[in-house]
Structure formats: structure tokens, C-alpha cells
XYZ file of N, CA, C and O in Angstrom:
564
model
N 31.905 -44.439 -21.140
C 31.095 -45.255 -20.273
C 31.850 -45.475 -18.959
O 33.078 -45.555 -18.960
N 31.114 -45.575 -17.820
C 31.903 -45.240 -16.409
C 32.245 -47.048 -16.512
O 31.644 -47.932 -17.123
N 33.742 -47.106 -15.429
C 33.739 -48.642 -15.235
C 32.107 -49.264 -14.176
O 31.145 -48.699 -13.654
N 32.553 -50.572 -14.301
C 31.386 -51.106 -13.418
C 31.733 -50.788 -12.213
O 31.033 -50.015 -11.559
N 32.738 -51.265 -11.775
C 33.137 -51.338 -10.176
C 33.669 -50.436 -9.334
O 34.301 -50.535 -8.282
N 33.254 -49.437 -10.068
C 33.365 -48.348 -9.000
C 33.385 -47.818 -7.930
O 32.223 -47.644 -7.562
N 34.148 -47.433 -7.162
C 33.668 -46.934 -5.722
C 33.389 -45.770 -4.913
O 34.515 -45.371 -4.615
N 32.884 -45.303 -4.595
C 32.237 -44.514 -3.634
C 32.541 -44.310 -2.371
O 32.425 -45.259 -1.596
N 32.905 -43.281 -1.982
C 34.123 -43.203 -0.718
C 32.874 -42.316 -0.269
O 32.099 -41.606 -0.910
N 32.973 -42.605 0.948
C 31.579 -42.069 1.397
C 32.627 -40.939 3.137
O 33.805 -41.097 3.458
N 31.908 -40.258 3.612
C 32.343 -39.144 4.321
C 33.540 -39.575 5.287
O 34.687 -39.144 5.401
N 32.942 -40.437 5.840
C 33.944 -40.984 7.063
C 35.340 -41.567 7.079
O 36.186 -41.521 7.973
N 35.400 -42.344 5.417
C 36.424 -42.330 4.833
C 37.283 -41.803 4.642
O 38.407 -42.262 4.847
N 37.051 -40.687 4.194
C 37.767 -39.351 3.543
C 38.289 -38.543 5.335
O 39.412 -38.272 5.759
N 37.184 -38.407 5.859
C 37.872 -37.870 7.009
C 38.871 -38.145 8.106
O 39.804 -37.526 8.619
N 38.093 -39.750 8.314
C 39.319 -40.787 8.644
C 40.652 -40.541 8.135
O 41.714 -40.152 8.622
N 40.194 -40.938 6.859
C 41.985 -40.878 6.740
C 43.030 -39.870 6.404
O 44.235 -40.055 6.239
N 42.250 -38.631 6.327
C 42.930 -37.404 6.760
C 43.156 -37.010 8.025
O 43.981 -36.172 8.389
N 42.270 -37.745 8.812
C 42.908 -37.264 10.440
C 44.205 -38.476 10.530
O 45.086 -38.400 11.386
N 44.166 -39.155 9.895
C 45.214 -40.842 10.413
C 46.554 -39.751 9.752
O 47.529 -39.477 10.453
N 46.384 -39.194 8.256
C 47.404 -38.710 7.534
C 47.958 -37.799 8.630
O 49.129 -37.894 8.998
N 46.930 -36.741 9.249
C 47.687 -35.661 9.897
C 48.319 -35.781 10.868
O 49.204 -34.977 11.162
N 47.886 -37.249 11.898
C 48.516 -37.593 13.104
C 50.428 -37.836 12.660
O 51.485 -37.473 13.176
N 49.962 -38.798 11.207
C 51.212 -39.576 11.115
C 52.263 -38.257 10.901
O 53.414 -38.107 11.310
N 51.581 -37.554 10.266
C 52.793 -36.185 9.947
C 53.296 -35.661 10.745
O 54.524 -35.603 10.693
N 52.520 -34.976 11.957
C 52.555 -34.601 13.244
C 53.388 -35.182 14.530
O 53.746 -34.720 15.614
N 53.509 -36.427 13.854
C 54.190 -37.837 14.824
C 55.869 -37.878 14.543
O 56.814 -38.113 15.296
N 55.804 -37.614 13.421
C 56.844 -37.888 12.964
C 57.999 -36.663 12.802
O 57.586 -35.634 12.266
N 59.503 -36.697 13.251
C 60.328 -35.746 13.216
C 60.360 -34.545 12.394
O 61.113 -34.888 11.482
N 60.204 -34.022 12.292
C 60.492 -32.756 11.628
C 60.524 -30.931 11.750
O 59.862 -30.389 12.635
N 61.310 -30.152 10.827
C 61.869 -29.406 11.209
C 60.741 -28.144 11.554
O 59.545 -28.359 11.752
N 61.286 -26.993 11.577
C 60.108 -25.879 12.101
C 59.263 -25.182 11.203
O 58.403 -24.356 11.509
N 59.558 -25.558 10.125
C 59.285 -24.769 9.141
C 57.694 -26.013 8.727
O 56.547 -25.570 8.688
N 57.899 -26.923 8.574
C 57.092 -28.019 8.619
C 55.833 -27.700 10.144
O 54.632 -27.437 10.210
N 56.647 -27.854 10.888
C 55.809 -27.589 12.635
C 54.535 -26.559 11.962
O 53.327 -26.784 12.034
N 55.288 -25.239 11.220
C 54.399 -24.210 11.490
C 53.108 -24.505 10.523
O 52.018 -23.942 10.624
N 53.454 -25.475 9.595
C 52.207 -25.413 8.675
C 51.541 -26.226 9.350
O 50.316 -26.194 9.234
N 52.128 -27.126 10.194
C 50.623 -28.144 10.185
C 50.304 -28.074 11.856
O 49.410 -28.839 12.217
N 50.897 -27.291 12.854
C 50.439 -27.355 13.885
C 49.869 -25.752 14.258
O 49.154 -25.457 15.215
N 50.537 -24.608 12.960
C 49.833 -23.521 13.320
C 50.983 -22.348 13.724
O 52.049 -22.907 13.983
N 51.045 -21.209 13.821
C 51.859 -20.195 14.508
C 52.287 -20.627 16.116
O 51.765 -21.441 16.879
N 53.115 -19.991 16.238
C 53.654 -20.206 17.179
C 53.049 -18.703 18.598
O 52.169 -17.912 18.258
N 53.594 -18.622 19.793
C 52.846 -18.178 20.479
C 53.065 -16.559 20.228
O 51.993 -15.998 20.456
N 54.174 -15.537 19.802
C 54.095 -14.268 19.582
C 52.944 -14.178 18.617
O 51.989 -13.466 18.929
N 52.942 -14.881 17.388
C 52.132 -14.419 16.619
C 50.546 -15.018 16.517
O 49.699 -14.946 15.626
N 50.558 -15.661 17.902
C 49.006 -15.913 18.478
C 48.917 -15.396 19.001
O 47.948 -15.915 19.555
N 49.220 -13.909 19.935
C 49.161 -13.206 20.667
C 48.279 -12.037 19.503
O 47.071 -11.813 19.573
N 49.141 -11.468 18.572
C 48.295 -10.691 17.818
C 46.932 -11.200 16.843
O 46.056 -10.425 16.459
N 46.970 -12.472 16.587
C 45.794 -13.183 15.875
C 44.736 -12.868 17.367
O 43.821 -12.044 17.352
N 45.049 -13.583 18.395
C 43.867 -13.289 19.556
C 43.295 -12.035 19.889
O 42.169 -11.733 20.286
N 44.583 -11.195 19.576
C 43.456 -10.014 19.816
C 42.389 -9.938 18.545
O 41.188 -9.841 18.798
N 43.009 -9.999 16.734
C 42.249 -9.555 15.870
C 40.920 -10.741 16.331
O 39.771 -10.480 15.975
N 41.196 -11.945 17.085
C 39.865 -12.586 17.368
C 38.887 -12.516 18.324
O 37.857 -13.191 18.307
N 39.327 -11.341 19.543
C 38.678 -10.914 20.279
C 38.059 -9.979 19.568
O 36.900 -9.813 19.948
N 38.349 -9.380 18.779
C 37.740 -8.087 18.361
C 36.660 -8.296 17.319
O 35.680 -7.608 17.032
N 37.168 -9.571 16.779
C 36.307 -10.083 15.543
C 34.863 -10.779 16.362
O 33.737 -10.793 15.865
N 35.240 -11.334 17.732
C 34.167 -12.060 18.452
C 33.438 -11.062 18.937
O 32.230 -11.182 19.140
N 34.218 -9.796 19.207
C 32.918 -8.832 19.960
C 32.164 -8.337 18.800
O 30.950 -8.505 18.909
N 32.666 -7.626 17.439
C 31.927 -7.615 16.706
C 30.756 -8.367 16.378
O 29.658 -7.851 16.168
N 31.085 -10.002 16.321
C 29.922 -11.366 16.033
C 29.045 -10.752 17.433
O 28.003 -10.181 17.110
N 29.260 -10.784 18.578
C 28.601 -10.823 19.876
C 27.492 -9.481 19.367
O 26.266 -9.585 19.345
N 28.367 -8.109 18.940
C 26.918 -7.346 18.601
C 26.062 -7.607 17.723
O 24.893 -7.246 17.862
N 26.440 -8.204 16.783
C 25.711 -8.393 15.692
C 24.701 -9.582 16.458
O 23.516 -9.667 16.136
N 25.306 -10.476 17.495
C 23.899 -11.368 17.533
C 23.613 -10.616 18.644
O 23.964 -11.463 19.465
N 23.067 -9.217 19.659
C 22.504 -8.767 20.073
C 21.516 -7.930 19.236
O 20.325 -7.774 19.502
N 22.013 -7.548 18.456
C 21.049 -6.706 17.376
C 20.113 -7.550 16.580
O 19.060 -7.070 16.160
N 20.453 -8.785 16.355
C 19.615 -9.840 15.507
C 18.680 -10.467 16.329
O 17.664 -10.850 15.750
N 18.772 -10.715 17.789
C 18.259 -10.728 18.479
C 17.275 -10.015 19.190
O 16.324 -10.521 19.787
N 17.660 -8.300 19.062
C 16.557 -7.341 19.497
C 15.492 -7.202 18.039
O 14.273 -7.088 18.164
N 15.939 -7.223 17.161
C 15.236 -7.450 15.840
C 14.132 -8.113 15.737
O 13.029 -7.692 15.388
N 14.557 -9.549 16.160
C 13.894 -10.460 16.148
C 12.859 -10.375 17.098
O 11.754 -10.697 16.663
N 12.924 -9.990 18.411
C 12.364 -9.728 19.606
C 11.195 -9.009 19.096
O 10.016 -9.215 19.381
N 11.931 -7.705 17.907
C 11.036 -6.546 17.340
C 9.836 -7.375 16.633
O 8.635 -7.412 16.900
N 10.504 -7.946 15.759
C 9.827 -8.815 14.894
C 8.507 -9.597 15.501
O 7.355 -9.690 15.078
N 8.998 -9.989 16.379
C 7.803 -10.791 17.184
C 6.767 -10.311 18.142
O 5.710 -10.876 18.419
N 7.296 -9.017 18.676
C 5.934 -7.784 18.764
C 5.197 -7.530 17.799
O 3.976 -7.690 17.790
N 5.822 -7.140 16.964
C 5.355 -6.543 15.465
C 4.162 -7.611 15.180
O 3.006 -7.246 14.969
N 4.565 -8.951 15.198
C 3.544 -9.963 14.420
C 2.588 -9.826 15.597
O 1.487 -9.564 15.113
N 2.502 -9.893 17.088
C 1.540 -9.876 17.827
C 0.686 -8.411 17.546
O -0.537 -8.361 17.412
N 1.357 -7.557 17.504
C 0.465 -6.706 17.514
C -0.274 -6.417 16.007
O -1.087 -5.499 15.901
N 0.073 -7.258 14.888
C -0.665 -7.571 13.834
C -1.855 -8.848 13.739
O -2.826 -9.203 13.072
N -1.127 -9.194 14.765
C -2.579 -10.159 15.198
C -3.844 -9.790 15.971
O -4.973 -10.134 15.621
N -3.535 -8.999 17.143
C -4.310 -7.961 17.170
C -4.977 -7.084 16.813
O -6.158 -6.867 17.083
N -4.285 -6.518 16.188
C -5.324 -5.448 14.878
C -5.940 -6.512 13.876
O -7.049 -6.160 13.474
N -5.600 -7.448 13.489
C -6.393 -8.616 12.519
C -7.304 -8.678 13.185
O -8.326 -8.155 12.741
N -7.357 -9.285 14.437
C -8.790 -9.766 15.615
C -9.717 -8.659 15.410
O -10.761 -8.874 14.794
N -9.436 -7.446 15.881
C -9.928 -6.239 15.968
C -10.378 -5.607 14.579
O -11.259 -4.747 14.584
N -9.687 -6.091 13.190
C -10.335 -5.478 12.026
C -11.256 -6.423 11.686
O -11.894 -6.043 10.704
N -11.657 -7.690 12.156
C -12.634 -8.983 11.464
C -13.545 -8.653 12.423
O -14.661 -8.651 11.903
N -13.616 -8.230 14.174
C -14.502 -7.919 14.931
C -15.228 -7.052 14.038
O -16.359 -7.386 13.683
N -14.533 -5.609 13.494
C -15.000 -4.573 12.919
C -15.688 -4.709 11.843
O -16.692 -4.042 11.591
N -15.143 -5.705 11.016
C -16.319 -6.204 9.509
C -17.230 -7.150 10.071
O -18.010 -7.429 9.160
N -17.479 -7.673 10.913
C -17.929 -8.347 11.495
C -19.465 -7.761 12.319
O -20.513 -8.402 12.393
N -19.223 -6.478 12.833
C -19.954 -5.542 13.677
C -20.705 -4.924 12.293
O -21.917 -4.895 12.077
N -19.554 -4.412 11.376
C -20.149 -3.560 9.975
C -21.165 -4.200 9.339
O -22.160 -3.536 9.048
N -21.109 -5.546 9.018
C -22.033 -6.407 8.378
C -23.214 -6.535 9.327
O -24.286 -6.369 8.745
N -23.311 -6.776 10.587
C -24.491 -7.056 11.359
C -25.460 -5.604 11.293
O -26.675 -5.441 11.181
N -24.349 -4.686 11.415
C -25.116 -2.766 11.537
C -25.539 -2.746 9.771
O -26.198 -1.747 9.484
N -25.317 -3.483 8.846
C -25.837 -3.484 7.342
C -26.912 -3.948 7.778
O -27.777 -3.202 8.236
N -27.069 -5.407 7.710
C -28.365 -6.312 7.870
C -29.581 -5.414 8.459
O -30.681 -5.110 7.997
N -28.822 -5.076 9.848
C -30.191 -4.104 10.535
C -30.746 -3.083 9.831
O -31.962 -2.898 9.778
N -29.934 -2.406 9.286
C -30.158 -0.909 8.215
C -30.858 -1.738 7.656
O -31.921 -1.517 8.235
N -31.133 -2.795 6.730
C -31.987 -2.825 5.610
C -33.040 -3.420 6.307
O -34.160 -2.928 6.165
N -32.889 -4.370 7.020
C -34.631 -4.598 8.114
C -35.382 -3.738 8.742
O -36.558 -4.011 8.981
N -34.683 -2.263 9.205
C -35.211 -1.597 9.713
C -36.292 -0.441 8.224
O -37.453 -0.150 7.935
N -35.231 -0.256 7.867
C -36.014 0.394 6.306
C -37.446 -0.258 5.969
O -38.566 0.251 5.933
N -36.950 -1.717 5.711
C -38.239 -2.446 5.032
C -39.308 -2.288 6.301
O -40.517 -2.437 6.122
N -38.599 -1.897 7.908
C -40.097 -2.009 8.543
C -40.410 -0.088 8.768
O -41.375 0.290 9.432
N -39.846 0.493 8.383
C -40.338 1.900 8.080
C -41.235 2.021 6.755
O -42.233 2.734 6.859
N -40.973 1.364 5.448
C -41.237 1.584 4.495
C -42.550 1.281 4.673
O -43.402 2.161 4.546
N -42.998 -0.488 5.109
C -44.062 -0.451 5.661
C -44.900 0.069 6.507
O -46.121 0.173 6.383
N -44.142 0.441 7.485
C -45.012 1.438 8.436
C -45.339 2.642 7.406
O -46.532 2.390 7.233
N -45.203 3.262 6.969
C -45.355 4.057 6.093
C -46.197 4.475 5.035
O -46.653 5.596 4.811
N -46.392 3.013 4.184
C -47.246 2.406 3.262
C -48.492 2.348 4.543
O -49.311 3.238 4.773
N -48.392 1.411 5.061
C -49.628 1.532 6.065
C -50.191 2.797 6.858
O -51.258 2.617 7.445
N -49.588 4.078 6.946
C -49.968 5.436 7.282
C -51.059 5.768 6.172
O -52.235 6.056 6.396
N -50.342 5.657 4.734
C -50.940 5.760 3.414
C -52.680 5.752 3.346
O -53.666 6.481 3.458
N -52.089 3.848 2.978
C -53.472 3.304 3.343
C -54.264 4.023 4.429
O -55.281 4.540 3.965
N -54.135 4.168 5.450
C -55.086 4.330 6.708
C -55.685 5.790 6.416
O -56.860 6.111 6.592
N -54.581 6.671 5.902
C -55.200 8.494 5.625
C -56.255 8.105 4.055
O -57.461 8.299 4.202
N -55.804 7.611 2.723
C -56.225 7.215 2.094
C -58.102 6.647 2.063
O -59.034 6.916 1.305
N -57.980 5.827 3.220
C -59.348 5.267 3.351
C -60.692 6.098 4.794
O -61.915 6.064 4.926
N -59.625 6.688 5.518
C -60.294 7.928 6.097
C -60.658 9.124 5.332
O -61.573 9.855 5.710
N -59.801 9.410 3.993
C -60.391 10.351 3.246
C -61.449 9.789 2.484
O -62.248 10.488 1.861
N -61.480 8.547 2.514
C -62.432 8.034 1.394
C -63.646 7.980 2.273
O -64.685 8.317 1.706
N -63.747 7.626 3.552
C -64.829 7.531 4.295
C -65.609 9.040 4.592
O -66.798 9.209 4.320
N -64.796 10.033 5.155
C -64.782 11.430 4.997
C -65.444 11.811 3.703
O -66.423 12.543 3.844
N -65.194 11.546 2.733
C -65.896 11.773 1.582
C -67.220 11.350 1.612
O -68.138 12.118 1.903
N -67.402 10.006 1.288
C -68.471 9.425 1.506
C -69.513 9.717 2.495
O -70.659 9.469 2.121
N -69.341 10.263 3.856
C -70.016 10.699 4.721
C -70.500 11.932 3.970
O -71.719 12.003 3.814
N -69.927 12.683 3.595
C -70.184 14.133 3.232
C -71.113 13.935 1.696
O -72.235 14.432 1.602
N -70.721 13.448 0.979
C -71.208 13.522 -0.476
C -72.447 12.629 -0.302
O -73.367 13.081 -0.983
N -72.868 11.279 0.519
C -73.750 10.619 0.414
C -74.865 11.487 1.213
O -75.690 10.719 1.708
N -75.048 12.368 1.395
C -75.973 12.844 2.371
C -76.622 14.094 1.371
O -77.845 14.212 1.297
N -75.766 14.951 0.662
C -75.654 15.692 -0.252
C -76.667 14.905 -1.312
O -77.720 15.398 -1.715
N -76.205 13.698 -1.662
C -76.395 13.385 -3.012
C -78.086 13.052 -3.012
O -78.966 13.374 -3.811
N -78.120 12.256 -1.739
C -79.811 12.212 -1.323
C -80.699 12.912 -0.892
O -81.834 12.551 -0.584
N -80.012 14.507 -0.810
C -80.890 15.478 -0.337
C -81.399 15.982 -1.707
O -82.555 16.392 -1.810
N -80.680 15.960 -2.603
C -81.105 16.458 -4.006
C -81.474 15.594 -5.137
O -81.633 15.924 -6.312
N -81.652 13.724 -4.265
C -82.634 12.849 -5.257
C -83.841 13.179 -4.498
O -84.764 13.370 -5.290
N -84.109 13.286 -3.599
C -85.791 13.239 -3.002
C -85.997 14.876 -3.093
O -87.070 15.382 -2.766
């Protein structure tokens, strides 16, 4: 079971008093061997670290030109997918209206059509009738 009164050292704490620790170390006399751990190399052998960090920074520098043209890519890429989106919903859009018409136009052919029917249909029937009713009463009387 944890005690009750516990405490909780929260960030500033901890950092605080590692910067207070490092001053006091730093402050205080001591020999070179000490110097080098806590203040760092000395200047020959920051001479060769700077270059491996120039070289390491130009490397970082291409890499964020390339992540950058990427990205650049990237963000054409999505415009011109937005574009073709606009342009493929115009297109189902156009497709569906050129459907609708196809089938209104049919139903008014089909009718026109049906109504040709009818109209030859009842001219043959009249045609008939002209012809046969004249016939039929020449040979009742």
C-alpha cells in the first residue's frame, strides 16, 4: 500500500534543481578532467565535432528541402484531385440528366408510334368499309 503523504515533484522542480546542481559544480574549483565532463571538449576537438556538425546540418538542410518539395508535390497532387473530383461529379451529373432524357424521349417515340398504328389501322378500316359497303349493297338489291 503506497504511503499517504506522498509527493509529487512536478517538472520545474526537477529541472530547477539540476540547473542550481550544475551551476554549483561549475562554480566551484576543479581540475580538467572534471572541466571536460561538465563544460564539454575543449576547442581542438570542437573544431572536428563542427565540421562532423556542419555536415550533419547540411545533410538535415537537404532532407528538409526534399520534404518540402514533396510536400509542395503533395499539395498539387490533392488540387489536381480535386479537380478531377469536380469534373468526374460534373460528368455523373451530365450522365444522369443524358439517362432521364433517353427514357422521355423513347416513351415520346413509342407513343408517337403507337399513334402512327392507330391512325394506318383506322384508315385501313375506313378504306375497307368504303370498298366492301358499296359491294355488299350492290348484291342485296
Amino acid at each position: 500500500m503506497p504511503p499517504k503523504f506522498k509527493r509529487h515533484l512536478h517538472d520545474d522542480e526537477v529541472t530547477g534543481s539540476a540547473r542550481s546542481e550544475r551551476r554549483n559544480l561549475l562554480e566551484e574549483d576543479s581540475d580538467e578532467e572534471e572541466d571536460f565532463f561538465l563544460r564539454g571538449p575543449s576547442a581542438p576537438r570542437l573544431a572536428a565535432r563542427s565540421d562532423k556538425m556542419r555536415h550533419v546540418q547540411n545533410q538535415v538542410d537537404e532532407v528538409i528541402d526534399v520534404m518540402q518539395e514533396n510536400i509542395t508535390k503533395v499539395i498539387e497532387r490533392g488540387e489536381r484531385l480535386d479537380d478531377l473530383q469536380d469534373k468526374s461529379e460534373s460528368l455523373s451529373d451530365n450522365a444522369t440528366a443524358f439517362s432521364n432524357r433517353a427514357k422521355q424521349l423513347r416513351r415520346q417515340m413509342w407513343w408517337r408510334g403507337c399513334k402512327m398504328k392507330a391512325v394506318i389501322a383506322l384508315v385501313a378500316v375506313i378504306l375497307l368499309l368504303v370498298i366492301i359497303i358499296p359491294i355488299v349493297l350492290k348484291y342485296r338489291s
